[in-house]
Amino acid sequence: AHSYPVTAVSFNRDGTCVVSASHDGLIRIWDVCTGECLKTIFAAGNPPVSHVTYSPNGKYVLAGTLDSQLRLWPMTLSGKAKCSKTYGTPMHQNTKYCISSTFLVSKPKSRQCIVTGSETGDIILYDIQSRKVHQVLDKMHRDVVLAIDAHDTKEIIASGGMSKDRKIRFWCPKEPSTNGSDDVENSTKRSRLG
């Protein structure tokens, strides 16, 4: 069990384990059949964990914490857990809400990303390998972007805003424009990724 509210749970690919996140700052791996806690993970400073999800290949867990960081943890059940990558930028603010993050892996392997919302209304795409910001969808929601998901096989992201706009928006590549512009589409539903 956790000592504070549980903020997220996620199954691994084969359904044998579940990872949980909590405001107690802990990430726990659970055996589905026995209910046993197999491993406990926490970041330095023990920041509250707002979201957690397994990577598509099941080898990592991505955790968002209320210090505006995303951390990628290798999923080994033996030994001490060590964070393999940390993602963060001043554009990515997450200090108050449980903001989801996900993997966008349908793109060519050289452009695979981690996608997250922000309390600023932005959507940030981080390159998985380099940890650099690949793209920012700037102020596409009027307030906090709480919900993010990416399609498993197509280059599509869905996002959901909080109380000021309460909208669901879809982001996908647009066809190259004839005037040479690479601007974001002027649409409430679709914008350019890339």
PDB file of N, CA and C in Angstrom, residues 45-149:
ATOM      1  N   GLY A  45      15.122  13.298  -3.211  1.00  0.00           N
ATOM      2  CA  GLY A  45      14.225  14.334  -2.713  1.00  0.00           C
ATOM      3  C   GLY A  45      12.801  13.844  -2.536  1.00  0.00           C
ATOM      4  N   ASN A  46      12.516  12.636  -3.031  1.00  0.00           N
ATOM      5  CA  ASN A  46      11.215  11.995  -2.858  1.00  0.00           C
ATOM      6  C   ASN A  46      10.031  12.878  -3.278  1.00  0.00           C
ATOM      7  N   PRO A  47      10.065  13.492  -4.499  1.00  0.00           N
ATOM      8  CA  PRO A  47       8.935  14.331  -4.916  1.00  0.00           C
ATOM      9  C   PRO A  47       7.679  13.497  -5.134  1.00  0.00           C
ATOM     10  N   PRO A  48       6.486  14.057  -4.866  1.00  0.00           N
ATOM     11  CA  PRO A  48       5.252  13.321  -5.126  1.00  0.00           C
ATOM     12  C   PRO A  48       5.185  12.886  -6.591  1.00  0.00           C
ATOM     13  N   VAL A  49       4.729  11.667  -6.822  1.00  0.00           N
ATOM     14  CA  VAL A  49       4.643  11.124  -8.178  1.00  0.00           C
ATOM     15  C   VAL A  49       3.209  11.335  -8.678  1.00  0.00           C
ATOM     16  N   SER A  50       3.081  12.021  -9.804  1.00  0.00           N
ATOM     17  CA  SER A  50       1.760  12.374 -10.311  1.00  0.00           C
ATOM     18  C   SER A  50       1.263  11.448 -11.409  1.00  0.00           C
ATOM     19  N   HIS A  51       2.166  10.733 -12.067  1.00  0.00           N
ATOM     20  CA  HIS A  51       1.749   9.833 -13.147  1.00  0.00           C
ATOM     21  C   HIS A  51       2.824   8.783 -13.370  1.00  0.00           C
ATOM     22  N   VAL A  52       2.404   7.615 -13.842  1.00  0.00           N
ATOM     23  CA  VAL A  52       3.353   6.552 -14.153  1.00  0.00           C
ATOM     24  C   VAL A  52       2.765   5.682 -15.265  1.00  0.00           C
ATOM     25  N   THR A  53       3.631   5.220 -16.159  1.00  0.00           N
ATOM     26  CA  THR A  53       3.195   4.318 -17.223  1.00  0.00           C
ATOM     27  C   THR A  53       4.376   3.475 -17.685  1.00  0.00           C
ATOM     28  N   TYR A  54       4.088   2.245 -18.093  1.00  0.00           N
ATOM     29  CA  TYR A  54       5.121   1.390 -18.683  1.00  0.00           C
ATOM     30  C   TYR A  54       5.423   1.855 -20.095  1.00  0.00           C
ATOM     31  N   SER A  55       6.659   1.663 -20.529  1.00  0.00           N
ATOM     32  CA  SER A  55       7.022   1.911 -21.923  1.00  0.00           C
ATOM     33  C   SER A  55       6.367   0.828 -22.783  1.00  0.00           C
ATOM     34  N   PRO A  56       6.186   1.090 -24.078  1.00  0.00           N
ATOM     35  CA  PRO A  56       5.555   0.082 -24.939  1.00  0.00           C
ATOM     36  C   PRO A  56       6.281  -1.265 -24.941  1.00  0.00           C
ATOM     37  N   ASN A  57       7.600  -1.269 -24.783  1.00  0.00           N
ATOM     38  CA  ASN A  57       8.328  -2.544 -24.761  1.00  0.00           C
ATOM     39  C   ASN A  57       8.374  -3.168 -23.366  1.00  0.00           C
ATOM     40  N   GLY A  58       7.833  -2.480 -22.359  1.00  0.00           N
ATOM     41  CA  GLY A  58       7.773  -3.007 -21.000  1.00  0.00           C
ATOM     42  C   GLY A  58       9.085  -2.986 -20.238  1.00  0.00           C
ATOM     43  N   LYS A  59      10.134  -2.422 -20.839  1.00  0.00           N
ATOM     44  CA  LYS A  59      11.455  -2.432 -20.197  1.00  0.00           C
ATOM     45  C   LYS A  59      11.689  -1.229 -19.283  1.00  0.00           C
ATOM     46  N   TYR A  60      10.819  -0.222 -19.354  1.00  0.00           N
ATOM     47  CA  TYR A  60      10.988   1.006 -18.572  1.00  0.00           C
ATOM     48  C   TYR A  60       9.651   1.456 -18.001  1.00  0.00           C
ATOM     49  N   VAL A  61       9.748   2.292 -16.973  1.00  0.00           N
ATOM     50  CA  VAL A  61       8.585   2.982 -16.431  1.00  0.00           C
ATOM     51  C   VAL A  61       8.886   4.473 -16.511  1.00  0.00           C
ATOM     52  N   LEU A  62       7.921   5.228 -17.035  1.00  0.00           N
ATOM     53  CA  LEU A  62       8.016   6.680 -17.110  1.00  0.00           C
ATOM     54  C   LEU A  62       7.188   7.257 -15.975  1.00  0.00           C
ATOM     55  N   ALA A  63       7.809   8.114 -15.165  1.00  0.00           N
ATOM     56  CA  ALA A  63       7.117   8.709 -14.023  1.00  0.00           C
ATOM     57  C   ALA A  63       7.200  10.229 -14.102  1.00  0.00           C
ATOM     58  N   GLY A  64       6.067  10.872 -13.899  1.00  0.00           N
ATOM     59  CA  GLY A  64       6.019  12.331 -13.780  1.00  0.00           C
ATOM     60  C   GLY A  64       5.923  12.686 -12.315  1.00  0.00           C
ATOM     61  N   THR A  65       6.695  13.683 -11.900  1.00  0.00           N
ATOM     62  CA  THR A  65       6.712  14.074 -10.490  1.00  0.00           C
ATOM     63  C   THR A  65       6.391  15.556 -10.355  1.00  0.00           C
ATOM     64  N   LEU A  66       5.941  15.946  -9.175  1.00  0.00           N
ATOM     65  CA  LEU A  66       5.518  17.323  -8.938  1.00  0.00           C
ATOM     66  C   LEU A  66       6.680  18.282  -8.717  1.00  0.00           C
ATOM     67  N   ASP A  67       7.850  17.945  -9.262  1.00  0.00           N
ATOM     68  CA  ASP A  67       8.970  18.876  -9.343  1.00  0.00           C
ATOM     69  C   ASP A  67       9.239  19.216 -10.815  1.00  0.00           C
ATOM     70  N   SER A  68       8.222  19.022 -11.664  1.00  0.00           N
ATOM     71  CA  SER A  68       8.273  19.333 -13.100  1.00  0.00           C
ATOM     72  C   SER A  68       9.284  18.491 -13.862  1.00  0.00           C
ATOM     73  N   GLN A  69       9.490  17.273 -13.417  1.00  0.00           N
ATOM     74  CA  GLN A  69      10.424  16.368 -14.089  1.00  0.00           C
ATOM     75  C   GLN A  69       9.700  15.103 -14.529  1.00  0.00           C
ATOM     76  N   LEU A  70      10.221  14.498 -15.596  1.00  0.00           N
ATOM     77  CA  LEU A  70       9.839  13.154 -15.998  1.00  0.00           C
ATOM     78  C   LEU A  70      11.074  12.297 -15.839  1.00  0.00           C
ATOM     79  N   ARG A  71      10.892  11.103 -15.290  1.00  0.00           N
ATOM     80  CA  ARG A  71      12.032  10.209 -15.087  1.00  0.00           C
ATOM     81  C   ARG A  71      11.728   8.853 -15.714  1.00  0.00           C
ATOM     82  N   LEU A  72      12.740   8.301 -16.372  1.00  0.00           N
ATOM     83  CA  LEU A  72      12.625   6.995 -17.008  1.00  0.00           C
ATOM     84  C   LEU A  72      13.432   6.004 -16.181  1.00  0.00           C
ATOM     85  N   TRP A  73      12.756   4.967 -15.677  1.00  0.00           N
ATOM     86  CA  TRP A  73      13.366   3.978 -14.806  1.00  0.00           C
ATOM     87  C   TRP A  73      13.417   2.634 -15.513  1.00  0.00           C
ATOM     88  N   PRO A  74      14.576   1.954 -15.538  1.00  0.00           N
ATOM     89  CA  PRO A  74      14.614   0.599 -16.085  1.00  0.00           C
ATOM     90  C   PRO A  74      13.864  -0.349 -15.158  1.00  0.00           C
ATOM     91  N   MET A  75      13.165  -1.306 -15.743  1.00  0.00           N
ATOM     92  CA  MET A  75      12.351  -2.214 -14.956  1.00  0.00           C
ATOM     93  C   MET A  75      13.054  -3.535 -14.720  1.00  0.00           C
ATOM     94  N   THR A  76      13.948  -3.525 -13.765  1.00  0.00           N
ATOM     95  CA  THR A  76      14.566  -4.753 -13.285  1.00  0.00           C
ATOM     96  C   THR A  76      14.081  -4.950 -11.856  1.00  0.00           C
ATOM     97  N   LEU A  77      13.770  -6.165 -11.516  1.00  0.00           N
ATOM     98  CA  LEU A  77      13.247  -6.425 -10.181  1.00  0.00           C
ATOM     99  C   LEU A  77      14.343  -6.651  -9.160  1.00  0.00           C
ATOM    100  N   SER A  78      15.581  -6.862  -9.635  1.00  0.00           N
ATOM    101  CA  SER A  78      16.684  -7.070  -8.696  1.00  0.00           C
ATOM    102  C   SER A  78      17.539  -5.812  -8.604  1.00  0.00           C
ATOM    103  N   GLY A  79      18.181  -5.637  -7.490  1.00  0.00           N
ATOM    104  CA  GLY A  79      19.085  -4.511  -7.287  1.00  0.00           C
ATOM    105  C   GLY A  79      18.365  -3.194  -7.058  1.00  0.00           C
ATOM    106  N   LYS A  80      19.154  -2.175  -6.745  1.00  0.00           N
ATOM    107  CA  LYS A  80      18.626  -0.854  -6.477  1.00  0.00           C
ATOM    108  C   LYS A  80      18.258  -0.173  -7.792  1.00  0.00           C
ATOM    109  N   ALA A  81      17.123   0.482  -7.820  1.00  0.00           N
ATOM    110  CA  ALA A  81      16.672   1.175  -9.023  1.00  0.00           C
ATOM    111  C   ALA A  81      17.461   2.463  -9.213  1.00  0.00           C
ATOM    112  N   LYS A  82      17.882   2.704 -10.435  1.00  0.00           N
ATOM    113  CA  LYS A  82      18.593   3.937 -10.766  1.00  0.00           C
ATOM    114  C   LYS A  82      17.921   4.560 -11.980  1.00  0.00           C
ATOM    115  N   CYS A  83      17.554   5.818 -11.866  1.00  0.00           N
ATOM    116  CA  CYS A  83      16.916   6.543 -12.958  1.00  0.00           C
ATOM    117  C   CYS A  83      17.873   6.593 -14.148  1.00  0.00           C
ATOM    118  N   SER A  84      17.387   6.201 -15.338  1.00  0.00           N
ATOM    119  CA  SER A  84      18.270   6.187 -16.505  1.00  0.00           C
ATOM    120  C   SER A  84      18.239   7.505 -17.272  1.00  0.00           C
ATOM    121  N   LYS A  85      17.107   8.225 -17.261  1.00  0.00           N
ATOM    122  CA  LYS A  85      17.024   9.513 -17.957  1.00  0.00           C
ATOM    123  C   LYS A  85      16.045  10.413 -17.234  1.00  0.00           C
ATOM    124  N   THR A  86      16.345  11.708 -17.232  1.00  0.00           N
ATOM    125  CA  THR A  86      15.457  12.713 -16.665  1.00  0.00           C
ATOM    126  C   THR A  86      15.159  13.736 -17.752  1.00  0.00           C
ATOM    127  N   TYR A  87      13.891  14.122 -17.850  1.00  0.00           N
ATOM    128  CA  TYR A  87      13.442  15.080 -18.850  1.00  0.00           C
ATOM    129  C   TYR A  87      12.836  16.278 -18.126  1.00  0.00           C
ATOM    130  N   GLY A  88      13.204  17.482 -18.578  1.00  0.00           N
ATOM    131  CA  GLY A  88      12.637  18.679 -17.984  1.00  0.00           C
ATOM    132  C   GLY A  88      13.052  19.912 -18.751  1.00  0.00           C
ATOM    133  N   THR A  89      12.223  20.914 -18.727  1.00  0.00           N
ATOM    134  CA  THR A  89      12.469  22.193 -19.369  1.00  0.00           C
ATOM    135  C   THR A  89      11.608  23.233 -18.665  1.00  0.00           C
ATOM    136  N   PRO A  90      11.986  24.505 -18.686  1.00  0.00           N
ATOM    137  CA  PRO A  90      11.136  25.524 -18.052  1.00  0.00           C
ATOM    138  C   PRO A  90       9.715  25.587 -18.629  1.00  0.00           C
ATOM    139  N   MET A  91       9.539  25.118 -19.868  1.00  0.00           N
ATOM    140  CA  MET A  91       8.198  25.109 -20.470  1.00  0.00           C
ATOM    141  C   MET A  91       7.312  24.040 -19.857  1.00  0.00           C
ATOM    142  N   HIS A  92       7.920  23.002 -19.276  1.00  0.00           N
ATOM    143  CA  HIS A  92       7.164  21.910 -18.666  1.00  0.00           C
ATOM    144  C   HIS A  92       7.022  22.188 -17.181  1.00  0.00           C
ATOM    145  N   GLN A  93       5.836  22.617 -16.788  1.00  0.00           N
ATOM    146  CA  GLN A  93       5.563  22.886 -15.382  1.00  0.00           C
ATOM    147  C   GLN A  93       4.545  21.890 -14.868  1.00  0.00           C
ATOM    148  N   ASN A  94       4.909  21.222 -13.774  1.00  0.00           N
ATOM    149  CA  ASN A  94       4.015  20.273 -13.128  1.00  0.00           C
ATOM    150  C   ASN A  94       4.341  20.265 -11.641  1.00  0.00           C
ATOM    151  N   THR A  95       3.648  21.118 -10.900  1.00  0.00           N
ATOM    152  CA  THR A  95       3.880  21.220  -9.462  1.00  0.00           C
ATOM    153  C   THR A  95       2.614  21.010  -8.637  1.00  0.00           C
ATOM    154  N   LYS A  96       1.460  20.902  -9.317  1.00  0.00           N
ATOM    155  CA  LYS A  96       0.195  20.870  -8.588  1.00  0.00           C
ATOM    156  C   LYS A  96      -0.744  19.739  -9.013  1.00  0.00           C
ATOM    157  N   TYR A  97      -0.781  19.415 -10.297  1.00  0.00           N
ATOM    158  CA  TYR A  97      -1.784  18.495 -10.836  1.00  0.00           C
ATOM    159  C   TYR A  97      -1.179  17.156 -11.265  1.00  0.00           C
ATOM    160  N   CYS A  98      -2.035  16.162 -11.394  1.00  0.00           N
ATOM    161  CA  CYS A  98      -1.628  14.857 -11.931  1.00  0.00           C
ATOM    162  C   CYS A  98      -1.758  14.913 -13.450  1.00  0.00           C
ATOM    163  N   ILE A  99      -0.658  15.207 -14.111  1.00  0.00           N
ATOM    164  CA  ILE A  99      -0.615  15.370 -15.561  1.00  0.00           C
ATOM    165  C   ILE A  99      -0.051  14.097 -16.177  1.00  0.00           C
ATOM    166  N   SER A 100      -0.762  13.579 -17.160  1.00  0.00           N
ATOM    167  CA  SER A 100      -0.311  12.334 -17.772  1.00  0.00           C
ATOM    168  C   SER A 100       0.782  12.579 -18.806  1.00  0.00           C
ATOM    169  N   SER A 101       1.529  11.532 -19.064  1.00  0.00           N
ATOM    170  CA  SER A 101       2.587  11.507 -20.073  1.00  0.00           C
ATOM    171  C   SER A 101       2.498  10.170 -20.787  1.00  0.00           C
ATOM    172  N   THR A 102       3.049  10.117 -21.989  1.00  0.00           N
ATOM    173  CA  THR A 102       2.993   8.874 -22.747  1.00  0.00           C
ATOM    174  C   THR A 102       4.137   8.809 -23.742  1.00  0.00           C
ATOM    175  N   PHE A 103       4.215   7.701 -24.430  1.00  0.00           N
ATOM    176  CA  PHE A 103       5.228   7.484 -25.461  1.00  0.00           C
ATOM    177  C   PHE A 103       4.578   7.608 -26.829  1.00  0.00           C
ATOM    178  N   LEU A 104       5.217   8.338 -27.732  1.00  0.00           N
ATOM    179  CA  LEU A 104       4.813   8.404 -29.133  1.00  0.00           C
ATOM    180  C   LEU A 104       5.867   7.627 -29.905  1.00  0.00           C
ATOM    181  N   VAL A 105       5.561   6.366 -30.196  1.00  0.00           N
ATOM    182  CA  VAL A 105       6.558   5.487 -30.812  1.00  0.00           C
ATOM    183  C   VAL A 105       6.168   5.030 -32.205  1.00  0.00           C
ATOM    184  N   SER A 106       5.077   5.549 -32.747  1.00  0.00           N
ATOM    185  CA  SER A 106       4.675   5.168 -34.091  1.00  0.00           C
ATOM    186  C   SER A 106       5.497   5.888 -35.156  1.00  0.00           C
ATOM    187  N   LYS A 107       6.212   6.919 -34.723  1.00  0.00           N
ATOM    188  CA  LYS A 107       7.043   7.689 -35.641  1.00  0.00           C
ATOM    189  C   LYS A 107       8.263   6.863 -36.053  1.00  0.00           C
ATOM    190  N   PRO A 108       9.013   7.309 -37.059  1.00  0.00           N
ATOM    191  CA  PRO A 108      10.287   6.630 -37.341  1.00  0.00           C
ATOM    192  C   PRO A 108      11.128   6.561 -36.071  1.00  0.00           C
ATOM    193  N   LYS A 109      11.886   5.487 -35.901  1.00  0.00           N
ATOM    194  CA  LYS A 109      12.629   5.263 -34.665  1.00  0.00           C
ATOM    195  C   LYS A 109      13.510   6.446 -34.281  1.00  0.00           C
ATOM    196  N   SER A 110      14.036   7.158 -35.255  1.00  0.00           N
ATOM    197  CA  SER A 110      14.915   8.300 -34.968  1.00  0.00           C
ATOM    198  C   SER A 110      14.159   9.486 -34.384  1.00  0.00           C
ATOM    199  N   ARG A 111      12.817   9.460 -34.428  1.00  0.00           N
ATOM    200  CA  ARG A 111      12.036  10.588 -33.921  1.00  0.00           C
ATOM    201  C   ARG A 111      11.065  10.178 -32.823  1.00  0.00           C
ATOM    202  N   GLN A 112      11.286   9.083 -32.132  1.00  0.00           N
ATOM    203  CA  GLN A 112      10.366   8.658 -31.092  1.00  0.00           C
ATOM    204  C   GLN A 112      10.442   9.610 -29.906  1.00  0.00           C
ATOM    205  N   CYS A 113       9.274   9.870 -29.298  1.00  0.00           N
ATOM    206  CA  CYS A 113       9.186  10.929 -28.285  1.00  0.00           C
ATOM    207  C   CYS A 113       8.436  10.481 -27.041  1.00  0.00           C
ATOM    208  N   ILE A 114       8.675  11.227 -25.978  1.00  0.00           N
ATOM    209  CA  ILE A 114       7.833  11.208 -24.798  1.00  0.00           C
ATOM    210  C   ILE A 114       6.997  12.476 -24.881  1.00  0.00           C
ATOM    211  N   VAL A 115       5.695  12.341 -24.656  1.00  0.00           N
ATOM    212  CA  VAL A 115       4.770  13.465 -24.771  1.00  0.00           C
ATOM    213  C   VAL A 115       4.161  13.716 -23.403  1.00  0.00           C
ATOM    214  N   THR A 116       4.115  14.990 -23.007  1.00  0.00           N
ATOM    215  CA  THR A 116       3.518  15.336 -21.721  1.00  0.00           C
ATOM    216  C   THR A 116       2.768  16.656 -21.822  1.00  0.00           C
ATOM    217  N   GLY A 117       1.792  16.812 -20.947  1.00  0.00           N
ATOM    218  CA  GLY A 117       1.103  18.080 -20.817  1.00  0.00           C
ATOM    219  C   GLY A 117       1.853  18.965 -19.839  1.00  0.00           C
ATOM    220  N   SER A 118       1.328  20.166 -19.631  1.00  0.00           N
ATOM    221  CA  SER A 118       1.960  21.115 -18.723  1.00  0.00           C
ATOM    222  C   SER A 118       0.896  22.012 -18.098  1.00  0.00           C
ATOM    223  N   GLU A 119       1.214  22.553 -16.945  1.00  0.00           N
ATOM    224  CA  GLU A 119       0.311  23.504 -16.291  1.00  0.00           C
ATOM    225  C   GLU A 119       0.256  24.833 -17.034  1.00  0.00           C
ATOM    226  N   THR A 120       1.120  25.022 -18.018  1.00  0.00           N
ATOM    227  CA  THR A 120       1.155  26.243 -18.823  1.00  0.00           C
ATOM    228  C   THR A 120       0.205  26.197 -20.013  1.00  0.00           C
ATOM    229  N   GLY A 121      -0.409  25.044 -20.282  1.00  0.00           N
ATOM    230  CA  GLY A 121      -1.251  24.877 -21.462  1.00  0.00           C
ATOM    231  C   GLY A 121      -0.490  24.352 -22.658  1.00  0.00           C
ATOM    232  N   ASP A 122       0.810  24.106 -22.488  1.00  0.00           N
ATOM    233  CA  ASP A 122       1.646  23.594 -23.564  1.00  0.00           C
ATOM    234  C   ASP A 122       1.650  22.066 -23.561  1.00  0.00           C
ATOM    235  N   ILE A 123       2.018  21.507 -24.720  1.00  0.00           N
ATOM    236  CA  ILE A 123       2.290  20.086 -24.852  1.00  0.00           C
ATOM    237  C   ILE A 123       3.742  19.980 -25.292  1.00  0.00           C
ATOM    238  N   ILE A 124       4.534  19.197 -24.552  1.00  0.00           N
ATOM    239  CA  ILE A 124       5.966  19.101 -24.827  1.00  0.00           C
ATOM    240  C   ILE A 124       6.283  17.703 -25.324  1.00  0.00           C
ATOM    241  N   LEU A 125       7.066  17.640 -26.395  1.00  0.00           N
ATOM    242  CA  LEU A 125       7.547  16.370 -26.941  1.00  0.00           C
ATOM    243  C   LEU A 125       9.053  16.326 -26.727  1.00  0.00           C
ATOM    244  N   TYR A 126       9.521  15.336 -25.963  1.00  0.00           N
ATOM    245  CA  TYR A 126      10.946  15.144 -25.710  1.00  0.00           C
ATOM    246  C   TYR A 126      11.450  13.990 -26.568  1.00  0.00           C
ATOM    247  N   ASP A 127      12.613  14.142 -27.173  1.00  0.00           N
ATOM    248  CA  ASP A 127      13.264  13.020 -27.850  1.00  0.00           C
ATOM    249  C   ASP A 127      13.656  12.009 -26.773  1.00  0.00           C
ATOM    250  N   ILE A 128      13.269  10.757 -26.962  1.00  0.00           N
ATOM    251  CA  ILE A 128      13.515   9.737 -25.933  1.00  0.00           C
ATOM    252  C   ILE A 128      15.007   9.580 -25.654  1.00  0.00           C
ATOM    253  N   GLN A 129      15.817   9.508 -26.699  1.00  0.00           N
ATOM    254  CA  GLN A 129      17.243   9.233 -26.518  1.00  0.00           C
ATOM    255  C   GLN A 129      18.033  10.450 -26.041  1.00  0.00           C
ATOM    256  N   SER A 130      17.883  11.588 -26.716  1.00  0.00           N
ATOM    257  CA  SER A 130      18.714  12.758 -26.393  1.00  0.00           C
ATOM    258  C   SER A 130      18.195  13.556 -25.204  1.00  0.00           C
ATOM    259  N   ARG A 131      16.927  13.368 -24.846  1.00  0.00           N
ATOM    260  CA  ARG A 131      16.243  14.112 -23.781  1.00  0.00           C
ATOM    261  C   ARG A 131      15.982  15.568 -24.151  1.00  0.00           C
ATOM    262  N   LYS A 132      16.326  15.974 -25.348  1.00  0.00           N
ATOM    263  CA  LYS A 132      16.085  17.357 -25.788  1.00  0.00           C
ATOM    264  C   LYS A 132      14.622  17.534 -26.169  1.00  0.00           C
ATOM    265  N   VAL A 133      14.155  18.789 -26.076  1.00  0.00           N
ATOM    266  CA  VAL A 133      12.797  19.094 -26.507  1.00  0.00           C
ATOM    267  C   VAL A 133      12.754  18.973 -28.025  1.00  0.00           C
ATOM    268  N   HIS A 134      11.892  18.091 -28.505  1.00  0.00           N
ATOM    269  CA  HIS A 134      11.722  17.891 -29.943  1.00  0.00           C
ATOM    270  C   HIS A 134      10.779  18.947 -30.506  1.00  0.00           C
ATOM    271  N   GLN A 135       9.691  19.232 -29.761  1.00  0.00           N
ATOM    272  CA  GLN A 135       8.712  20.220 -30.209  1.00  0.00           C
ATOM    273  C   GLN A 135       7.854  20.634 -29.034  1.00  0.00           C
ATOM    274  N   VAL A 136       7.374  21.881 -29.081  1.00  0.00           N
ATOM    275  CA  VAL A 136       6.405  22.378 -28.107  1.00  0.00           C
ATOM    276  C   VAL A 136       5.179  22.824 -28.878  1.00  0.00           C
ATOM    277  N   LEU A 137       4.031  22.284 -28.514  1.00  0.00           N
ATOM    278  CA  LEU A 137       2.763  22.764 -29.037  1.00  0.00           C
ATOM    279  C   LEU A 137       2.332  23.832 -28.044  1.00  0.00           C
ATOM    280  N   ASP A 138       2.572  25.066 -28.415  1.00  0.00           N
ATOM    281  CA  ASP A 138       2.520  26.217 -27.525  1.00  0.00           C
ATOM    282  C   ASP A 138       1.098  26.714 -27.276  1.00  0.00           C
ATOM    283  N   LYS A 139       0.695  26.724 -26.010  1.00  0.00           N
ATOM    284  CA  LYS A 139      -0.565  27.303 -25.547  1.00  0.00           C
ATOM    285  C   LYS A 139      -1.766  26.851 -26.374  1.00  0.00           C
ATOM    286  N   MET A 140      -1.817  25.559 -26.671  1.00  0.00           N
ATOM    287  CA  MET A 140      -2.931  25.039 -27.453  1.00  0.00           C
ATOM    288  C   MET A 140      -4.162  24.776 -26.594  1.00  0.00           C
ATOM    289  N   HIS A 141      -3.976  24.755 -25.276  1.00  0.00           N
ATOM    290  CA  HIS A 141      -5.102  24.714 -24.340  1.00  0.00           C
ATOM    291  C   HIS A 141      -5.026  25.981 -23.501  1.00  0.00           C
ATOM    292  N   ARG A 142      -6.166  26.422 -22.987  1.00  0.00           N
ATOM    293  CA  ARG A 142      -6.222  27.686 -22.244  1.00  0.00           C
ATOM    294  C   ARG A 142      -5.702  27.568 -20.824  1.00  0.00           C
ATOM    295  N   ASP A 143      -5.550  26.345 -20.341  1.00  0.00           N
ATOM    296  CA  ASP A 143      -4.977  26.143 -19.008  1.00  0.00           C
ATOM    297  C   ASP A 143      -4.310  24.779 -18.967  1.00  0.00           C
ATOM    298  N   VAL A 144      -4.294  24.123 -17.834  1.00  0.00           N
ATOM    299  CA  VAL A 144      -3.543  22.887 -17.627  1.00  0.00           C
ATOM    300  C   VAL A 144      -3.948  21.800 -18.623  1.00  0.00           C
ATOM    301  N   VAL A 145      -2.949  21.168 -19.232  1.00  0.00           N
ATOM    302  CA  VAL A 145      -3.177  19.998 -20.083  1.00  0.00           C
ATOM    303  C   VAL A 145      -3.037  18.774 -19.184  1.00  0.00           C
ATOM    304  N   LEU A 146      -4.168  18.234 -18.767  1.00  0.00           N
ATOM    305  CA  LEU A 146      -4.169  17.113 -17.823  1.00  0.00           C
ATOM    306  C   LEU A 146      -3.994  15.764 -18.505  1.00  0.00           C
ATOM    307  N   ALA A 147      -4.590  15.610 -19.680  1.00  0.00           N
ATOM    308  CA  ALA A 147      -4.653  14.306 -20.326  1.00  0.00           C
ATOM    309  C   ALA A 147      -3.885  14.299 -21.635  1.00  0.00           C
ATOM    310  N   ILE A 148      -3.107  13.252 -21.833  1.00  0.00           N
ATOM    311  CA  ILE A 148      -2.342  13.049 -23.074  1.00  0.00           C
ATOM    312  C   ILE A 148      -2.372  11.561 -23.392  1.00  0.00           C
ATOM    313  N   ASP A 149      -2.558  11.258 -24.675  1.00  0.00           N
ATOM    314  CA  ASP A 149      -2.374   9.883 -25.114  1.00  0.00           C
ATOM    315  C   ASP A 149      -1.914   9.905 -26.559  1.00  0.00           C
TER     316      ASP A 149
END
